[in-house]
mmCIF file of C-alpha atoms and ligand atoms in Angstrom:
data_model
loop_
_atom_site.group_PDB
_atom_site.id
_atom_site.type_symbol
_atom_site.label_atom_id
_atom_site.label_comp_id
_atom_site.label_asym_id
_atom_site.label_seq_id
_atom_site.Cartn_x
_atom_site.Cartn_y
_atom_site.Cartn_z
ATOM 1 C CA UNK A 10 18.219 1.832 -28.959
ATOM 2 C CA UNK A 11 19.204 1.757 -25.296
ATOM 3 C CA UNK A 12 17.268 -0.769 -23.225
ATOM 4 C CA UNK A 13 15.767 1.266 -20.422
ATOM 5 C CA UNK A 14 15.348 -1.789 -18.251
ATOM 6 C CA UNK A 15 19.013 -2.705 -17.991
ATOM 7 C CA UNK A 16 20.815 -1.954 -14.754
ATOM 8 C CA UNK A 17 22.903 0.777 -16.340
ATOM 9 C CA UNK A 18 19.798 2.774 -17.068
ATOM 10 C CA UNK A 19 19.205 3.198 -13.340
ATOM 11 C CA UNK A 20 21.230 5.419 -11.097
ATOM 12 C CA UNK A 21 21.362 5.268 -7.328
ATOM 13 C CA UNK A 22 18.454 7.603 -6.645
ATOM 14 C CA UNK A 23 16.547 6.917 -3.445
ATOM 15 C CA UNK A 24 13.514 6.031 -5.526
ATOM 16 C CA UNK A 25 13.635 5.716 -9.283
ATOM 17 C CA UNK A 26 10.946 4.603 -11.694
ATOM 18 C CA UNK A 27 11.454 3.888 -15.373
ATOM 19 C CA UNK A 28 9.053 3.175 -18.156
ATOM 20 C CA UNK A 29 6.109 2.562 -15.802
ATOM 21 C CA UNK A 30 2.922 1.723 -17.622
ATOM 22 C CA UNK A 31 -0.503 0.632 -16.454
ATOM 23 C CA UNK A 32 -3.221 0.099 -19.028
ATOM 24 C CA UNK A 33 -6.885 -0.917 -18.782
ATOM 25 C CA UNK A 34 -9.340 -1.725 -21.515
ATOM 26 C CA UNK A 35 -7.046 -0.512 -24.268
ATOM 27 C CA UNK A 36 -6.408 2.836 -22.553
ATOM 28 C CA UNK A 37 -3.380 4.059 -20.605
ATOM 29 C CA UNK A 38 -3.870 4.975 -16.960
ATOM 30 C CA UNK A 39 -0.224 5.541 -16.094
ATOM 31 C CA UNK A 40 2.678 6.222 -18.419
ATOM 32 C CA UNK A 41 5.796 7.464 -16.634
ATOM 33 C CA UNK A 42 9.017 7.388 -18.642
ATOM 34 C CA UNK A 43 11.296 8.386 -15.785
ATOM 35 C CA UNK A 44 11.041 9.703 -12.261
ATOM 36 C CA UNK A 45 13.960 9.976 -9.856
ATOM 37 C CA UNK A 46 13.282 11.128 -6.308
ATOM 38 C CA UNK A 47 16.458 12.147 -4.614
ATOM 39 C CA UNK A 48 17.564 14.614 -2.032
ATOM 40 C CA UNK A 49 15.752 15.359 1.137
ATOM 41 C CA UNK A 50 12.217 16.028 -0.046
ATOM 42 C CA UNK A 51 9.408 16.265 0.805
ATOM 43 C CA UNK A 52 8.243 15.437 -2.696
ATOM 44 C CA UNK A 53 4.661 16.510 -3.378
ATOM 45 C CA UNK A 54 2.742 14.853 -6.206
ATOM 46 C CA UNK A 55 0.115 17.311 -7.444
ATOM 47 C CA UNK A 56 -2.582 16.986 -10.045
ATOM 48 C CA UNK A 57 -6.322 16.979 -10.691
ATOM 49 C CA UNK A 58 -8.695 14.096 -9.953
ATOM 50 C CA UNK A 59 -7.978 11.053 -12.068
ATOM 51 C CA UNK A 60 -4.486 12.217 -13.101
ATOM 52 C CA UNK A 61 -2.870 8.998 -11.859
ATOM 53 C CA UNK A 62 -1.410 10.305 -8.586
ATOM 54 C CA UNK A 63 -2.598 7.369 -6.467
ATOM 55 C CA UNK A 64 -1.586 4.826 -9.100
ATOM 56 C CA UNK A 65 1.912 6.305 -9.221
ATOM 57 C CA UNK A 66 2.219 6.373 -5.422
ATOM 58 C CA UNK A 67 1.053 2.758 -5.152
ATOM 59 C CA UNK A 68 3.583 1.708 -7.772
ATOM 60 C CA UNK A 69 6.395 3.536 -5.971
ATOM 61 C CA UNK A 70 5.433 1.778 -2.717
ATOM 62 C CA UNK A 71 5.157 -1.581 -4.478
ATOM 63 C CA UNK A 72 1.468 -1.982 -3.637
ATOM 64 C CA UNK A 73 0.598 -2.564 -7.276
ATOM 65 C CA UNK A 74 2.765 -3.993 -9.992
ATOM 66 C CA UNK A 75 2.812 -1.996 -13.222
ATOM 67 C CA UNK A 76 2.186 -3.793 -16.518
ATOM 68 C CA UNK A 77 5.628 -2.653 -17.569
ATOM 69 C CA UNK A 78 8.610 -0.912 -16.013
ATOM 70 C CA UNK A 79 10.414 -0.982 -12.720
ATOM 71 C CA UNK A 80 10.764 0.849 -9.447
ATOM 72 C CA UNK A 81 14.102 0.798 -7.670
ATOM 73 C CA UNK A 82 15.250 2.027 -4.302
ATOM 74 C CA UNK A 83 18.921 3.002 -4.031
ATOM 75 C CA UNK A 84 19.503 1.215 -7.318
ATOM 76 C CA UNK A 85 17.983 -2.133 -6.253
ATOM 77 C CA UNK A 86 14.601 -3.554 -7.189
ATOM 78 C CA UNK A 87 11.988 -3.096 -4.473
ATOM 79 C CA UNK A 88 11.978 -6.210 -2.296
ATOM 80 C CA UNK A 89 10.250 -7.189 0.927
ATOM 81 C CA UNK A 90 13.063 -5.838 3.099
ATOM 82 C CA UNK A 91 12.990 -2.438 1.388
ATOM 83 C CA UNK A 92 9.196 -2.323 1.531
ATOM 84 C CA UNK A 93 9.254 -3.130 5.242
ATOM 85 C CA UNK A 94 11.160 0.095 5.751
ATOM 86 C CA UNK A 95 8.468 2.070 3.949
ATOM 87 C CA UNK A 96 5.031 3.050 5.230
ATOM 88 C CA UNK A 97 1.913 4.507 3.662
ATOM 89 C CA UNK A 98 -0.964 6.651 4.876
ATOM 90 C CA UNK A 99 -4.193 6.651 2.892
ATOM 91 C CA UNK A 100 -6.903 9.260 2.400
ATOM 92 C CA UNK A 101 -9.248 7.313 4.676
ATOM 93 C CA UNK A 102 -7.386 6.157 7.789
ATOM 94 C CA UNK A 103 -7.046 2.380 7.927
ATOM 95 C CA UNK A 104 -7.314 1.437 11.614
ATOM 96 C CA UNK A 105 -7.752 -1.831 13.461
ATOM 97 C CA UNK A 106 -10.902 -2.481 15.478
ATOM 98 C CA UNK A 107 -8.897 -2.106 18.677
ATOM 99 C CA UNK A 108 -7.930 0.635 21.073
ATOM 100 C CA UNK A 109 -5.750 3.547 20.004
ATOM 101 C CA UNK A 110 -2.771 2.124 21.944
ATOM 102 C CA UNK A 111 -3.316 -1.380 20.520
ATOM 103 C CA UNK A 112 -3.178 0.018 16.993
ATOM 104 C CA UNK A 113 0.318 1.317 17.723
ATOM 105 C CA UNK A 114 1.334 -1.811 19.647
ATOM 106 C CA UNK A 115 0.443 -3.926 16.620
ATOM 107 C CA UNK A 116 3.174 -2.223 14.594
ATOM 108 C CA UNK A 117 5.695 -2.113 17.448
ATOM 109 C CA UNK A 118 5.362 -5.866 18.094
ATOM 110 C CA UNK A 119 6.889 -6.480 14.671
ATOM 111 C CA UNK A 120 9.989 -4.666 15.874
ATOM 112 C CA UNK A 121 10.627 -7.230 18.595
ATOM 113 C CA UNK A 122 10.724 -4.616 21.347
ATOM 114 C CA UNK A 123 10.182 -5.653 24.949
ATOM 115 C CA UNK A 124 6.784 -4.978 26.448
ATOM 116 C CA UNK A 125 8.046 -2.078 28.545
ATOM 117 C CA UNK A 126 9.920 -0.547 25.590
ATOM 118 C CA UNK A 127 6.731 -0.786 23.534
ATOM 119 C CA UNK A 128 4.755 0.912 26.290
ATOM 120 C CA UNK A 129 7.272 3.747 26.503
ATOM 121 C CA UNK A 130 7.306 4.165 22.732
ATOM 122 C CA UNK A 131 3.494 4.225 22.599
ATOM 123 C CA UNK A 132 3.450 7.006 25.207
ATOM 124 C CA UNK A 133 5.911 9.057 23.131
ATOM 125 C CA UNK A 134 3.925 8.487 19.943
ATOM 126 C CA UNK A 135 0.593 9.380 21.571
ATOM 127 C CA UNK A 136 2.131 12.556 22.963
ATOM 128 C CA UNK A 137 3.464 13.441 19.528
ATOM 129 C CA UNK A 138 0.034 12.970 17.970
ATOM 130 C CA UNK A 139 -1.852 14.778 20.744
ATOM 131 C CA UNK A 140 -3.680 11.547 21.629
ATOM 132 C CA UNK A 141 -2.277 10.925 25.111
ATOM 133 C CA UNK A 142 -5.702 11.005 26.729
ATOM 134 C CA UNK A 143 -7.164 8.555 24.242
ATOM 135 C CA UNK A 144 -4.950 5.484 24.569
ATOM 136 C CA UNK A 145 -7.804 3.190 25.621
ATOM 137 C CA UNK A 146 -10.476 4.605 23.334
ATOM 138 C CA UNK A 147 -11.575 2.378 20.435
ATOM 139 C CA UNK A 148 -9.711 3.662 17.378
ATOM 140 C CA UNK A 149 -12.870 3.501 15.287
ATOM 141 C CA UNK A 150 -14.553 6.047 17.596
ATOM 142 C CA UNK A 151 -11.951 8.753 16.976
ATOM 143 C CA UNK A 152 -12.885 11.898 15.056
ATOM 144 C CA UNK A 153 -11.672 12.133 11.466
ATOM 145 C CA UNK A 154 -8.725 14.335 12.405
ATOM 146 C CA UNK A 155 -7.766 12.168 15.391
ATOM 147 C CA UNK A 156 -8.056 8.994 13.319
ATOM 148 C CA UNK A 157 -5.753 10.399 10.664
ATOM 149 C CA UNK A 158 -3.253 11.497 13.342
ATOM 150 C CA UNK A 159 -3.289 7.915 14.635
ATOM 151 C CA UNK A 160 -2.813 6.572 11.105
ATOM 152 C CA UNK A 161 0.240 8.818 10.697
ATOM 153 C CA UNK A 162 1.583 7.752 14.108
ATOM 154 C CA UNK A 163 1.133 4.125 13.138
ATOM 155 C CA UNK A 164 3.055 4.708 9.938
ATOM 156 C CA UNK A 165 5.806 6.491 11.871
ATOM 157 C CA UNK A 166 5.947 3.854 14.624
ATOM 158 C CA UNK A 167 8.125 1.682 12.419
ATOM 159 C CA UNK A 168 10.528 4.640 11.858
ATOM 160 C CA UNK A 169 10.264 4.175 8.080
ATOM 161 C CA UNK A 170 12.933 5.346 5.644
ATOM 162 C CA UNK A 171 10.189 6.518 3.309
ATOM 163 C CA UNK A 172 6.651 7.598 4.162
ATOM 164 C CA UNK A 173 4.099 7.740 1.348
ATOM 165 C CA UNK A 174 0.920 9.725 2.005
ATOM 166 C CA UNK A 175 -2.061 9.786 -0.358
ATOM 167 C CA UNK A 176 -4.181 12.904 0.258
ATOM 168 C CA UNK A 177 -4.116 12.411 4.041
ATOM 169 C CA UNK A 178 -5.856 15.714 4.760
ATOM 170 C CA UNK A 179 -8.443 15.943 1.998
ATOM 171 C CA UNK A 180 -11.288 15.172 4.423
ATOM 172 C CA UNK A 181 -9.954 17.326 7.264
ATOM 173 C CA UNK A 182 -10.609 20.902 8.365
ATOM 174 C CA UNK A 183 -7.786 23.494 8.373
ATOM 175 C CA UNK A 184 -6.791 22.908 12.015
ATOM 176 C CA UNK A 185 -6.646 19.122 11.603
ATOM 177 C CA UNK A 186 -4.775 19.607 8.339
ATOM 178 C CA UNK A 187 -2.220 21.766 10.144
ATOM 179 C CA UNK A 188 -1.732 19.022 12.777
ATOM 180 C CA UNK A 189 -0.999 16.412 10.102
ATOM 181 C CA UNK A 190 1.315 18.767 8.207
ATOM 182 C CA UNK A 191 3.248 19.469 11.430
ATOM 183 C CA UNK A 192 3.640 15.718 12.053
ATOM 184 C CA UNK A 193 4.818 15.173 8.493
ATOM 185 C CA UNK A 194 7.366 17.998 8.741
ATOM 186 C CA UNK A 195 8.662 16.685 12.089
ATOM 187 C CA UNK A 196 9.115 13.245 10.548
ATOM 188 C CA UNK A 197 10.932 14.814 7.599
ATOM 189 C CA UNK A 198 13.270 16.666 9.961
ATOM 190 C CA UNK A 199 14.023 13.372 11.698
ATOM 191 C CA UNK A 200 15.122 11.902 8.368
ATOM 192 C CA UNK A 201 12.059 10.105 7.014
ATOM 193 C CA UNK A 202 11.796 10.765 3.279
ATOM 194 C CA UNK A 203 8.291 12.060 2.522
ATOM 195 C CA UNK A 204 6.404 11.479 -0.739
ATOM 196 C CA UNK A 205 2.916 12.951 -0.528
ATOM 197 C CA UNK A 206 0.012 13.218 -2.931
ATOM 198 C CA UNK A 207 -2.304 16.201 -2.737
ATOM 199 C CA UNK A 208 -4.418 18.284 -5.052
ATOM 200 C CA UNK A 209 -4.134 21.238 -2.660
ATOM 201 C CA UNK A 210 -1.756 23.833 -4.102
ATOM 202 C CA UNK A 211 -1.448 25.582 -0.718
ATOM 203 C CA UNK A 212 -0.343 22.347 0.915
ATOM 204 C CA UNK A 213 2.163 21.726 -1.870
ATOM 205 C CA UNK A 214 3.609 25.199 -1.281
ATOM 206 C CA UNK A 215 3.799 24.632 2.474
ATOM 207 C CA UNK A 216 5.390 21.183 2.362
ATOM 208 C CA UNK A 217 7.022 20.575 -0.983
ATOM 209 C CA UNK A 218 10.739 20.678 -1.625
ATOM 210 C CA UNK A 219 10.089 19.341 -5.122
ATOM 211 C CA UNK A 220 6.819 19.043 -7.009
ATOM 212 C CA UNK A 221 5.678 16.361 -9.450
ATOM 213 C CA UNK A 222 2.672 17.495 -11.515
ATOM 214 C CA UNK A 223 0.632 14.653 -12.978
ATOM 215 C CA UNK A 224 -1.738 15.065 -15.885
ATOM 216 C CA UNK A 225 -3.627 12.291 -17.668
ATOM 217 C CA UNK A 226 -1.345 9.547 -16.321
ATOM 218 C CA UNK A 227 1.878 11.324 -17.227
ATOM 219 C CA UNK A 228 4.342 13.562 -15.433
ATOM 220 C CA UNK A 229 3.808 17.019 -16.855
ATOM 221 C CA UNK A 230 6.568 18.585 -14.778
ATOM 222 C CA UNK A 231 8.981 17.708 -11.966
ATOM 223 C CA UNK A 232 10.821 20.660 -10.496
ATOM 224 C CA UNK A 233 12.046 22.201 -7.278
ATOM 225 C CA UNK A 234 9.097 23.840 -5.554
ATOM 226 C CA UNK A 235 10.300 27.416 -5.949
ATOM 227 C CA UNK A 236 10.935 26.873 -9.658
ATOM 228 C CA UNK A 237 7.592 25.125 -10.100
ATOM 229 C CA UNK A 238 5.623 27.916 -8.434
ATOM 230 C CA UNK A 239 7.675 30.893 -9.657
ATOM 231 C CA UNK A 240 8.381 29.849 -13.221
ATOM 232 C CA UNK A 241 6.456 26.736 -14.259
ATOM 233 C CA UNK A 242 7.809 25.336 -17.504
ATOM 234 C CA UNK A 243 4.852 23.294 -18.764
ATOM 235 C CA UNK A 244 1.539 24.574 -19.977
ATOM 236 C CA UNK A 245 -0.156 22.052 -17.663
ATOM 237 C CA UNK A 246 1.603 23.560 -14.628
ATOM 238 C CA UNK A 247 0.735 27.107 -15.668
ATOM 239 C CA UNK A 248 -2.898 26.149 -16.136
ATOM 240 C CA UNK A 249 -3.051 24.148 -12.898
ATOM 241 C CA UNK A 250 -1.574 27.026 -10.901
ATOM 242 C CA UNK A 251 -3.959 29.452 -12.567
ATOM 243 C CA UNK A 252 -6.852 27.303 -11.355
ATOM 244 C CA UNK A 253 -7.933 25.930 -14.716
ATOM 245 C CA UNK A 254 -10.619 23.291 -14.173
ATOM 246 C CA UNK A 255 -9.301 21.122 -16.975
ATOM 247 C CA UNK A 256 -5.566 21.067 -17.745
HETATM 248 N N1 ATP B 314 -8.225 -0.811 -11.011
HETATM 249 C C1 ATP B 314 -8.564 0.107 -11.930
HETATM 250 N N2 ATP B 314 -9.283 -0.239 -13.026
HETATM 251 C C2 ATP B 314 -9.610 0.678 -13.949
HETATM 252 N N3 ATP B 314 -9.281 1.986 -13.858
HETATM 253 C C3 ATP B 314 -8.576 2.378 -12.791
HETATM 254 C C4 ATP B 314 -8.165 1.469 -11.764
HETATM 255 N N4 ATP B 314 -7.487 2.157 -10.839
HETATM 256 C C5 ATP B 314 -7.455 3.442 -11.256
HETATM 257 N N5 ATP B 314 -8.109 3.570 -12.418
HETATM 258 C C6 ATP B 314 -8.288 4.818 -13.202
HETATM 259 O O1 ATP B 314 -7.012 5.409 -13.360
HETATM 260 C C7 ATP B 314 -7.128 6.821 -13.363
HETATM 261 C C8 ATP B 314 -6.152 7.393 -12.356
HETATM 262 O O2 ATP B 314 -6.587 7.020 -11.060
HETATM 263 P P1 ATP B 314 -5.909 7.547 -9.748
HETATM 264 O O3 ATP B 314 -6.652 6.942 -8.616
HETATM 265 O O4 ATP B 314 -4.443 7.313 -9.793
HETATM 266 O O5 ATP B 314 -6.188 9.116 -9.838
HETATM 267 P P2 ATP B 314 -5.800 10.265 -8.818
HETATM 268 O O6 ATP B 314 -4.918 11.230 -9.537
HETATM 269 O O7 ATP B 314 -5.288 9.672 -7.575
HETATM 270 O O8 ATP B 314 -7.216 10.977 -8.601
HETATM 271 P P3 ATP B 314 -7.916 11.552 -7.255
HETATM 272 O O9 ATP B 314 -7.376 12.932 -7.071
HETATM 273 O O10 ATP B 314 -9.366 11.570 -7.620
HETATM 274 O O11 ATP B 314 -7.602 10.624 -6.119
HETATM 275 C C9 ATP B 314 -8.583 7.131 -13.055
HETATM 276 O O12 ATP B 314 -9.219 7.440 -14.257
HETATM 277 C C10 ATP B 314 -9.117 5.842 -12.473
HETATM 278 O O13 ATP B 314 -10.484 5.658 -12.763
HETATM 279 MG MG1 MG B 315 -6.046 9.499 -5.654
#
């Protein structure tokens, strides 16, 4: 039998996972035989609550180590240098107890920019996120939509190769959701590879180039968005798209 963990088993996909498994208390939470994310994206990971979407995203970003299996980027195991060129946005914005501008400056300082370059970059970022008037406001006093825009700006401040987002709009109203989606699409156009979790089918249709449907810790289907929505191959996808409460 071919050893799936040898180098030859991996191609040169931007992100590739093989044989990922996470178990707890005798059960299996995540069991992904193979996932290769290539092309331009965005990739949208869809699925019901508890399907393993967040676990998969955290494994792909290297935030948690699976019990078994590997994640590779461009054919190489994820290392600190590769991870430093990735960023992640969570469902609840994670912000420092500092001003809006200082939250961005914190990330920019790691890039060894001069003070005046950092200031100029912060102004551009704030403009992009519609937060220009709020530079000095404590980040923790922002509204939910503003806070998530800042979290996305902070993730983009490092100009990441890959941006992972885990349900960034699930607590936001339609207008705030639209703002975040526009920021994500702009980043994608500038060349940041997007991998985003959602359980919102409308959002997946709006953003997804390819769709990964998770069900009970496994990938039920991975297909180009138009194929996924127009002619889903798996029963899980057909049921999910039809609004079944349980797949
Ligand atoms: N540290 C852990 N210990 C035990 N079980 C866990 C742990 N982390 C996740 N799980 C379980 O793994 C399953 C998948 O969780 P995950 O957070 O990936 O789901 P999800 O698809 O992101 O769901 P949601 O849409 O609700 O965010 C869930 O049943 C969850 O309870
Ligand atoms: Mg989740």
